[in-house]
């Protein structure tokens, strides 16, 4: 299990013991990303180097940028890759609040967006 942002933040080698899942759940609840930017390419390279045997990789993310498609293809040649996109359905139907300044958490770019209907 790899937790990452702009680099690998925590790597937990999975074990076949019953109490290990409780350890992982505890880690998930206390771990917060140190950065708001995500680096898929370096994390996928780390995953390929750390796991020599074929394995199943579940990639949970709120977005899958197309620019990292080559890194995903390399991982998919050795491992079974399953992408799971996590999102909030309320993001599709935003409230009518007028003009709002929005910031991209990964690039830091800001712009004004009109949320009036």
Backbone as ProteinMPNN parsed JSONL, in Angstrom:
{"seq_chain_A": "XXXXXXXXXXXXXXXXXXXXXXXXXXXXXXXXXXXXXXXXXXXXXXXXXXXXXXXXXXXXXXXXXXXXXXXXXXXXXXXXXXXXXXXXXXXXXXXXXXXXXXXXXXXXXXXXXXXXX", "coords_chain_A": {"N_chain_A": [[0.851, -1.151, 0.0], [0.642, 2.127, -0.947], [0.903, 5.426, -0.018], [0.695, 8.591, -1.379], [1.778, 11.868, -2.463], [3.301, 14.432, -3.759], [5.389, 12.775, -3.767], [6.399, 9.549, -2.508], [4.782, 9.012, 0.462], [4.137, 7.195, 2.456], [4.818, 3.774, 2.731], [3.501, 0.632, 2.927], [4.187, -2.614, 3.304], [2.258, -5.285, 2.362], [0.858, -7.872, 4.385], [0.057, -11.295, 5.176], [-1.647, -11.625, 7.501], [-4.18, -11.668, 10.024], [-4.584, -9.362, 11.697], [-3.382, -7.337, 10.301], [-4.919, -5.816, 8.521], [-6.32, -4.156, 10.261], [-4.236, -2.556, 11.169], [-3.627, -1.203, 8.783], [-6.038, 0.221, 8.356], [-5.986, 1.925, 10.574], [-3.749, 3.479, 9.897], [-4.676, 4.736, 7.575], [-6.619, 6.435, 8.605], [-5.165, 8.316, 10.073], [-3.281, 9.464, 8.419], [-2.26, 12.197, 6.517], [-1.959, 14.075, 3.516], [1.108, 15.631, 2.771], [1.62, 17.478, 0.849], [-0.207, 19.243, -1.715], [-0.017, 18.622, -4.306], [0.203, 16.063, -6.778], [2.162, 13.283, -7.765], [2.139, 11.047, -10.039], [3.806, 9.564, -11.767], [6.373, 9.096, -10.538], [5.531, 7.651, -8.308], [4.351, 5.382, -9.463], [6.624, 4.298, -10.634], [8.075, 3.69, -8.321], [6.334, 1.743, -7.269], [6.552, -0.293, -9.236], [9.238, -1.009, -8.884], [9.271, -1.847, -6.22], [7.591, -4.039, -6.134], [8.246, -6.976, -7.303], [6.992, -9.327, -8.095], [4.117, -10.321, -10.042], [1.18, -8.452, -9.485], [-1.913, -7.121, -8.176], [-2.942, -3.882, -8.708], [-4.616, -1.297, -7.195], [-5.619, 1.808, -7.974], [-6.608, 4.526, -6.398], [-8.127, 7.581, -6.84], [-8.986, 11.079, -7.212], [-8.815, 12.057, -9.694], [-7.561, 11.232, -12.954], [-4.999, 12.121, -14.571], [-4.284, 12.583, -18.012], [-1.691, 12.954, -18.822], [-0.082, 11.178, -17.468], [-0.407, 8.74, -18.607], [1.463, 7.115, -19.942], [3.1, 6.151, -17.857], [1.221, 4.63, -16.457], [0.676, 2.696, -18.402], [3.117, 1.311, -18.48], [3.161, 0.194, -15.907], [0.915, -1.424, -16.168], [1.78, -3.413, -17.887], [3.178, -5.226, -16.337], [1.627, -5.627, -14.046], [-1.776, -6.131, -12.87], [-3.88, -3.513, -13.329], [-6.182, -1.507, -11.707], [-8.224, 1.173, -11.909], [-9.792, 3.444, -9.779], [-12.028, 5.935, -9.589], [-12.653, 8.422, -7.336], [-15.17, 10.511, -6.315], [-17.208, 13.36, -5.497], [-20.605, 13.545, -5.903], [-21.903, 15.963, -5.615], [-20.208, 17.833, -6.644], [-20.759, 18.081, -9.326], [-23.125, 19.474, -9.555], [-23.148, 22.428, -8.736], [-23.97, 25.017, -6.348], [-25.913, 28.006, -7.013], [-24.179, 30.693, -6.635], [-23.092, 32.998, -7.618], [-20.26, 35.038, -8.569], [-17.122, 33.533, -7.933], [-13.915, 33.104, -6.547], [-11.695, 30.72, -7.61], [-9.291, 28.162, -6.914], [-6.792, 26.113, -8.303], [-5.768, 23.233, -6.844], [-3.523, 21.72, -7.445], [-1.887, 23.108, -9.305], [-1.923, 25.688, -8.362], [-2.94, 27.838, -9.677], [-5.248, 30.537, -10.044], [-8.602, 31.671, -10.688], [-11.498, 33.598, -11.623], [-14.801, 32.401, -11.385], [-18.046, 32.125, -12.71], [-20.844, 31.218, -11.022], [-23.542, 31.469, -11.475], [-26.872, 30.775, -12.449]], "CA_chain_A": [[0.0, 0.0, 0.0], [1.455, 3.326, -1.085], [0.242, 6.711, 0.108], [1.598, 9.522, -2.041], [1.343, 13.178, -2.948], [4.326, 14.717, -4.764], [6.346, 11.691, -3.603], [5.872, 8.483, -1.648], [4.722, 9.458, 1.844], [4.137, 6.02, 3.337], [4.734, 2.503, 2.032], [3.233, -0.473, 3.849], [4.219, -3.908, 2.625], [1.105, -6.05, 2.828], [1.155, -9.162, 5.005], [-1.084, -12.209, 5.223], [-2.062, -11.9, 8.875], [-5.51, -11.101, 10.253], [-4.586, -8.047, 12.315], [-2.715, -6.353, 9.439], [-5.922, -4.907, 7.962], [-6.585, -3.142, 11.285], [-3.089, -1.649, 11.115], [-3.798, -0.36, 7.588], [-7.162, 1.133, 8.592], [-5.504, 2.96, 11.496], [-2.862, 4.363, 9.136], [-5.486, 5.543, 6.658], [-7.356, 7.467, 9.344], [-4.295, 9.344, 10.639], [-2.333, 9.966, 7.434], [-2.686, 13.326, 5.687], [-0.972, 14.423, 2.502], [1.944, 16.774, 3.13], [1.529, 18.431, -0.254], [-1.465, 19.149, -2.453], [0.287, 18.203, -5.676], [0.371, 14.612, -6.867], [3.13, 12.839, -8.745], [1.823, 9.653, -10.356], [4.896, 8.89, -12.47], [7.358, 8.617, -9.569], [4.897, 6.646, -7.454], [4.219, 4.153, -10.25], [7.979, 3.749, -10.766], [8.357, 3.086, -7.017], [5.52, 0.528, -7.181], [7.152, -1.319, -10.102], [10.497, -1.46, -8.297], [9.027, -2.487, -4.924], [6.845, -5.288, -6.333], [8.832, -7.742, -8.412], [6.021, -10.321, -8.553], [2.863, -9.785, -10.577], [0.212, -8.174, -8.434], [-3.051, -6.289, -8.567], [-2.783, -2.534, -8.194], [-5.801, -0.464, -7.183], [-5.235, 3.214, -7.909], [-7.757, 5.34, -5.998], [-7.8, 8.983, -7.034], [-10.106, 11.912, -7.63], [-8.608, 12.371, -11.109], [-6.531, 10.458, -13.638], [-4.494, 12.973, -15.642], [-3.86, 11.889, -19.235], [-0.245, 13.088, -19.002], [0.596, 10.048, -16.829], [-0.862, 7.519, -19.263], [2.614, 6.267, -20.247], [3.507, 5.468, -16.621], [0.203, 3.607, -16.187], [0.863, 1.609, -19.369], [4.273, 0.522, -18.049], [2.721, -0.603, -14.75], [-0.077, -2.403, -16.621], [2.452, -4.524, -18.559], [3.62, -6.185, -15.332], [0.614, -5.831, -13.012], [-3.167, -5.832, -13.207], [-4.137, -2.171, -12.813], [-7.591, -1.146, -11.6], [-8.366, 2.573, -11.519], [-11.053, 3.773, -9.128], [-12.144, 7.379, -9.447], [-13.463, 8.805, -6.189], [-15.625, 11.889, -6.483], [-18.418, 13.756, -4.785], [-21.599, 13.914, -6.922], [-22.297, 17.361, -5.453], [-19.316, 18.672, -7.441], [-21.335, 18.257, -10.663], [-24.243, 20.411, -9.482], [-22.748, 23.434, -7.763], [-25.036, 25.984, -6.063], [-25.876, 29.3, -7.697], [-23.682, 31.659, -5.657], [-22.5, 34.156, -8.292], [-18.825, 34.969, -8.875], [-16.315, 32.968, -6.857], [-12.52, 32.905, -6.93], [-11.359, 29.308, -7.453], [-7.863, 27.856, -7.014], [-6.433, 24.743, -8.642], [-4.915, 22.791, -5.738], [-2.278, 21.132, -7.924], [-1.021, 24.087, -9.968], [-1.942, 26.947, -7.637], [-3.533, 28.882, -10.519], [-6.559, 30.999, -9.606], [-9.408, 32.404, -11.652], [-12.867, 33.861, -11.196], [-15.775, 31.557, -12.075], [-19.427, 32.565, -12.475], [-21.698, 30.107, -10.651], [-24.94, 31.858, -11.555], [-27.593, 30.0, -13.479]], "C_chain_A": [[0.904, 1.222, 0.0], [0.555, 4.545, -0.94], [1.198, 7.736, -0.489], [0.931, 10.862, -2.299], [2.351, 13.542, -4.034], [5.46, 13.705, -4.696], [5.713, 10.638, -2.705], [5.929, 8.964, -0.205], [4.767, 8.29, 2.817], [3.982, 4.779, 2.473], [4.562, 1.414, 3.072], [3.22, -1.755, 3.033], [3.102, -4.764, 3.216], [1.533, -7.421, 3.342], [-0.107, -9.993, 5.053], [-1.407, -12.599, 6.662], [-3.353, -11.137, 9.136], [-5.487, -9.685, 10.8], [-3.952, -6.964, 11.435], [-3.72, -5.364, 8.829], [-6.292, -3.822, 8.966], [-5.467, -2.108, 11.332], [-3.232, -0.68, 9.943], [-4.929, 0.645, 7.793], [-6.747, 2.254, 9.545], [-4.609, 3.955, 10.772], [-3.654, 5.278, 8.205], [-6.155, 6.692, 7.407], [-6.46, 8.562, 9.891], [-3.355, 9.985, 9.627], [-2.953, 11.085, 6.605], [-1.573, 13.667, 4.712], [-0.201, 15.669, 2.942], [1.874, 17.865, 2.071], [0.196, 18.247, -0.951], [-1.242, 18.731, -3.897], [0.577, 16.714, -5.686], [1.308, 14.265, -8.0], [2.902, 11.347, -9.001], [3.034, 8.916, -10.911], [5.917, 8.307, -11.488], [6.797, 7.523, -8.671], [4.736, 5.333, -8.201], [5.576, 3.5, -10.463], [8.38, 3.061, -9.459], [7.602, 1.769, -6.866], [6.129, -0.597, -8.013], [8.444, -1.866, -9.507], [10.286, -2.216, -6.989], [8.348, -3.843, -5.066], [7.385, -6.021, -7.552], [7.861, -8.785, -8.96], [4.807, -9.611, -9.137], [1.885, -9.562, -9.444], [-0.934, -7.345, -9.003], [-2.865, -4.93, -7.911], [-4.114, -1.805, -8.313], [-5.335, 0.968, -7.005], [-6.491, 4.021, -7.625], [-7.36, 6.799, -6.099], [-9.059, 9.754, -7.386], [-9.954, 12.347, -9.084], [-7.513, 11.468, -11.669], [-6.02, 11.292, -14.803], [-3.958, 12.165, -16.815], [-2.348, 11.941, -19.39], [0.541, 11.947, -18.354], [0.197, 8.721, -17.437], [0.302, 6.576, -19.563], [3.095, 5.501, -19.012], [2.511, 4.379, -16.244], [0.345, 2.425, -17.138], [2.034, 0.716, -18.982], [3.897, -0.363, -16.866], [1.758, -1.703, -15.182], [0.563, -3.577, -17.37], [2.858, -5.612, -17.567], [2.507, -6.565, -14.362], [-0.784, -5.641, -13.591], [-3.507, -4.511, -12.533], [-5.635, -1.892, -12.858], [-7.654, 0.293, -11.104], [-9.749, 2.811, -10.934], [-11.081, 5.282, -8.924], [-13.13, 7.697, -8.329], [-13.878, 10.256, -6.375], [-16.904, 12.113, -5.693], [-19.443, 14.185, -5.829], [-22.062, 15.367, -6.797], [-21.391, 18.304, -6.234], [-19.875, 18.934, -8.833], [-22.444, 19.293, -10.675], [-23.957, 21.438, -8.395], [-23.871, 24.444, -7.545], [-24.827, 27.293, -6.81], [-25.476, 30.374, -6.687], [-23.077, 32.896, -6.306], [-21.026, 33.94, -8.577], [-18.054, 34.449, -7.659], [-14.892, 32.768, -7.378], [-12.148, 31.463, -6.605], [-9.854, 29.124, -7.643], [-7.69, 26.39, -7.361], [-5.433, 24.266, -7.597], [-3.59, 22.212, -6.213], [-1.345, 22.155, -8.541], [-0.933, 25.399, -9.209], [-2.55, 28.093, -8.428], [-4.922, 29.231, -9.999], [-7.272, 31.712, -10.735], [-10.807, 32.585, -11.096], [-13.82, 33.038, -12.042], [-17.16, 32.04, -11.697], [-20.3, 31.329, -12.235], [-23.169, 30.507, -10.621], [-25.608, 31.1, -12.67], [-28.479, 30.891, -14.282]], "O_chain_A": [[1.808, 1.346, 0.826], [-0.439, 4.679, -1.654], [2.381, 7.754, -0.147], [-0.294, 10.978, -2.347], [2.264, 13.008, -5.14], [6.397, 13.774, -5.492], [4.605, 10.829, -2.203], [7.004, 9.287, 0.3], [5.371, 8.39, 3.885], [3.124, 4.73, 1.592], [5.374, 1.283, 3.988], [2.355, -1.957, 2.18], [3.021, -4.94, 4.432], [2.448, -8.045, 2.805], [-1.214, -9.459, 4.98], [-1.434, -13.784, 6.994], [-3.592, -10.086, 8.541], [-6.313, -8.869, 10.391], [-3.987, -5.788, 11.795], [-3.391, -4.192, 8.642], [-6.552, -2.684, 8.574], [-5.725, -0.919, 11.515], [-2.988, 0.518, 10.088], [-4.782, 1.813, 7.431], [-7.12, 3.409, 9.339], [-4.706, 5.158, 11.014], [-3.334, 6.459, 8.068], [-6.242, 7.805, 6.886], [-6.95, 9.66, 10.155], [-2.689, 10.967, 9.955], [-4.045, 10.93, 6.058], [-0.391, 13.561, 5.04], [-0.789, 16.637, 3.425], [2.052, 19.045, 2.375], [-0.456, 17.214, -0.796], [-2.205, 18.51, -4.63], [1.125, 16.168, -4.729], [1.26, 14.875, -9.068], [3.41, 10.496, -8.271], [3.265, 7.76, -10.559], [6.282, 7.137, -11.604], [7.504, 6.58, -8.314], [4.963, 4.269, -7.625], [5.673, 2.273, -10.473], [8.958, 1.975, -9.483], [8.165, 0.784, -6.388], [6.215, -1.733, -7.548], [8.716, -3.062, -9.615], [11.047, -3.134, -6.681], [8.513, -4.709, -4.206], [7.021, -5.718, -8.688], [7.895, -9.099, -10.149], [4.501, -8.471, -8.787], [1.773, -10.392, -8.542], [-0.911, -6.93, -10.162], [-2.656, -4.84, -6.701], [-4.677, -1.705, -9.404], [-4.722, 1.302, -5.991], [-7.34, 4.186, -8.5], [-6.363, 7.213, -5.508], [-10.065, 9.178, -7.801], [-10.872, 12.944, -9.648], [-6.644, 11.002, -10.932], [-6.547, 11.19, -15.91], [-3.257, 11.172, -16.622], [-1.769, 11.06, -20.028], [1.719, 11.766, -18.662], [0.44, 7.673, -16.839], [0.148, 5.359, -19.452], [3.457, 4.329, -19.114], [2.908, 3.317, -15.763], [0.159, 1.278, -16.733], [1.959, -0.503, -19.137], [4.269, -1.535, -16.824], [1.781, -2.799, -14.622], [-0.054, -4.637, -17.477], [2.88, -6.792, -17.917], [2.45, -7.707, -13.904], [-0.951, -5.062, -14.664], [-3.434, -4.397, -11.31], [-6.274, -2.022, -13.902], [-7.19, 0.595, -10.005], [-10.757, 2.424, -11.525], [-10.268, 5.838, -8.184], [-14.292, 7.292, -8.374], [-13.032, 11.129, -6.571], [-17.582, 11.171, -5.283], [-19.173, 15.119, -6.585], [-22.559, 15.942, -7.765], [-21.758, 19.455, -6.466], [-19.499, 19.922, -9.464], [-22.683, 19.928, -11.702], [-24.46, 21.333, -7.277], [-24.648, 24.704, -8.463], [-23.708, 27.639, -7.189], [-26.323, 30.904, -5.969], [-22.589, 33.773, -5.593], [-20.585, 32.812, -8.799], [-18.293, 34.861, -6.524], [-14.691, 32.319, -8.507], [-12.269, 31.031, -5.459], [-9.223, 29.834, -8.427], [-8.354, 25.524, -6.79], [-4.351, 24.842, -7.477], [-2.619, 22.213, -5.457], [-0.134, 22.088, -8.33], [0.025, 26.152, -9.387], [-2.667, 29.205, -7.913], [-5.678, 28.359, -9.571], [-6.642, 32.285, -11.624], [-11.25, 31.84, -10.222], [-13.68, 32.975, -13.263], [-17.434, 32.332, -10.533], [-20.473, 30.498, -13.127], [-23.951, 29.96, -9.844], [-25.002, 30.815, -13.703], [-29.163, 30.423, -15.192]]}, "name": "protein", "num_of_chains": 1, "seq": "XXXXXXXXXXXXXXXXXXXXXXXXXXXXXXXXXXXXXXXXXXXXXXXXXXXXXXXXXXXXXXXXXXXXXXXXXXXXXXXXXXXXXXXXXXXXXXXXXXXXXXXXXXXXXXXXXXXXX"}
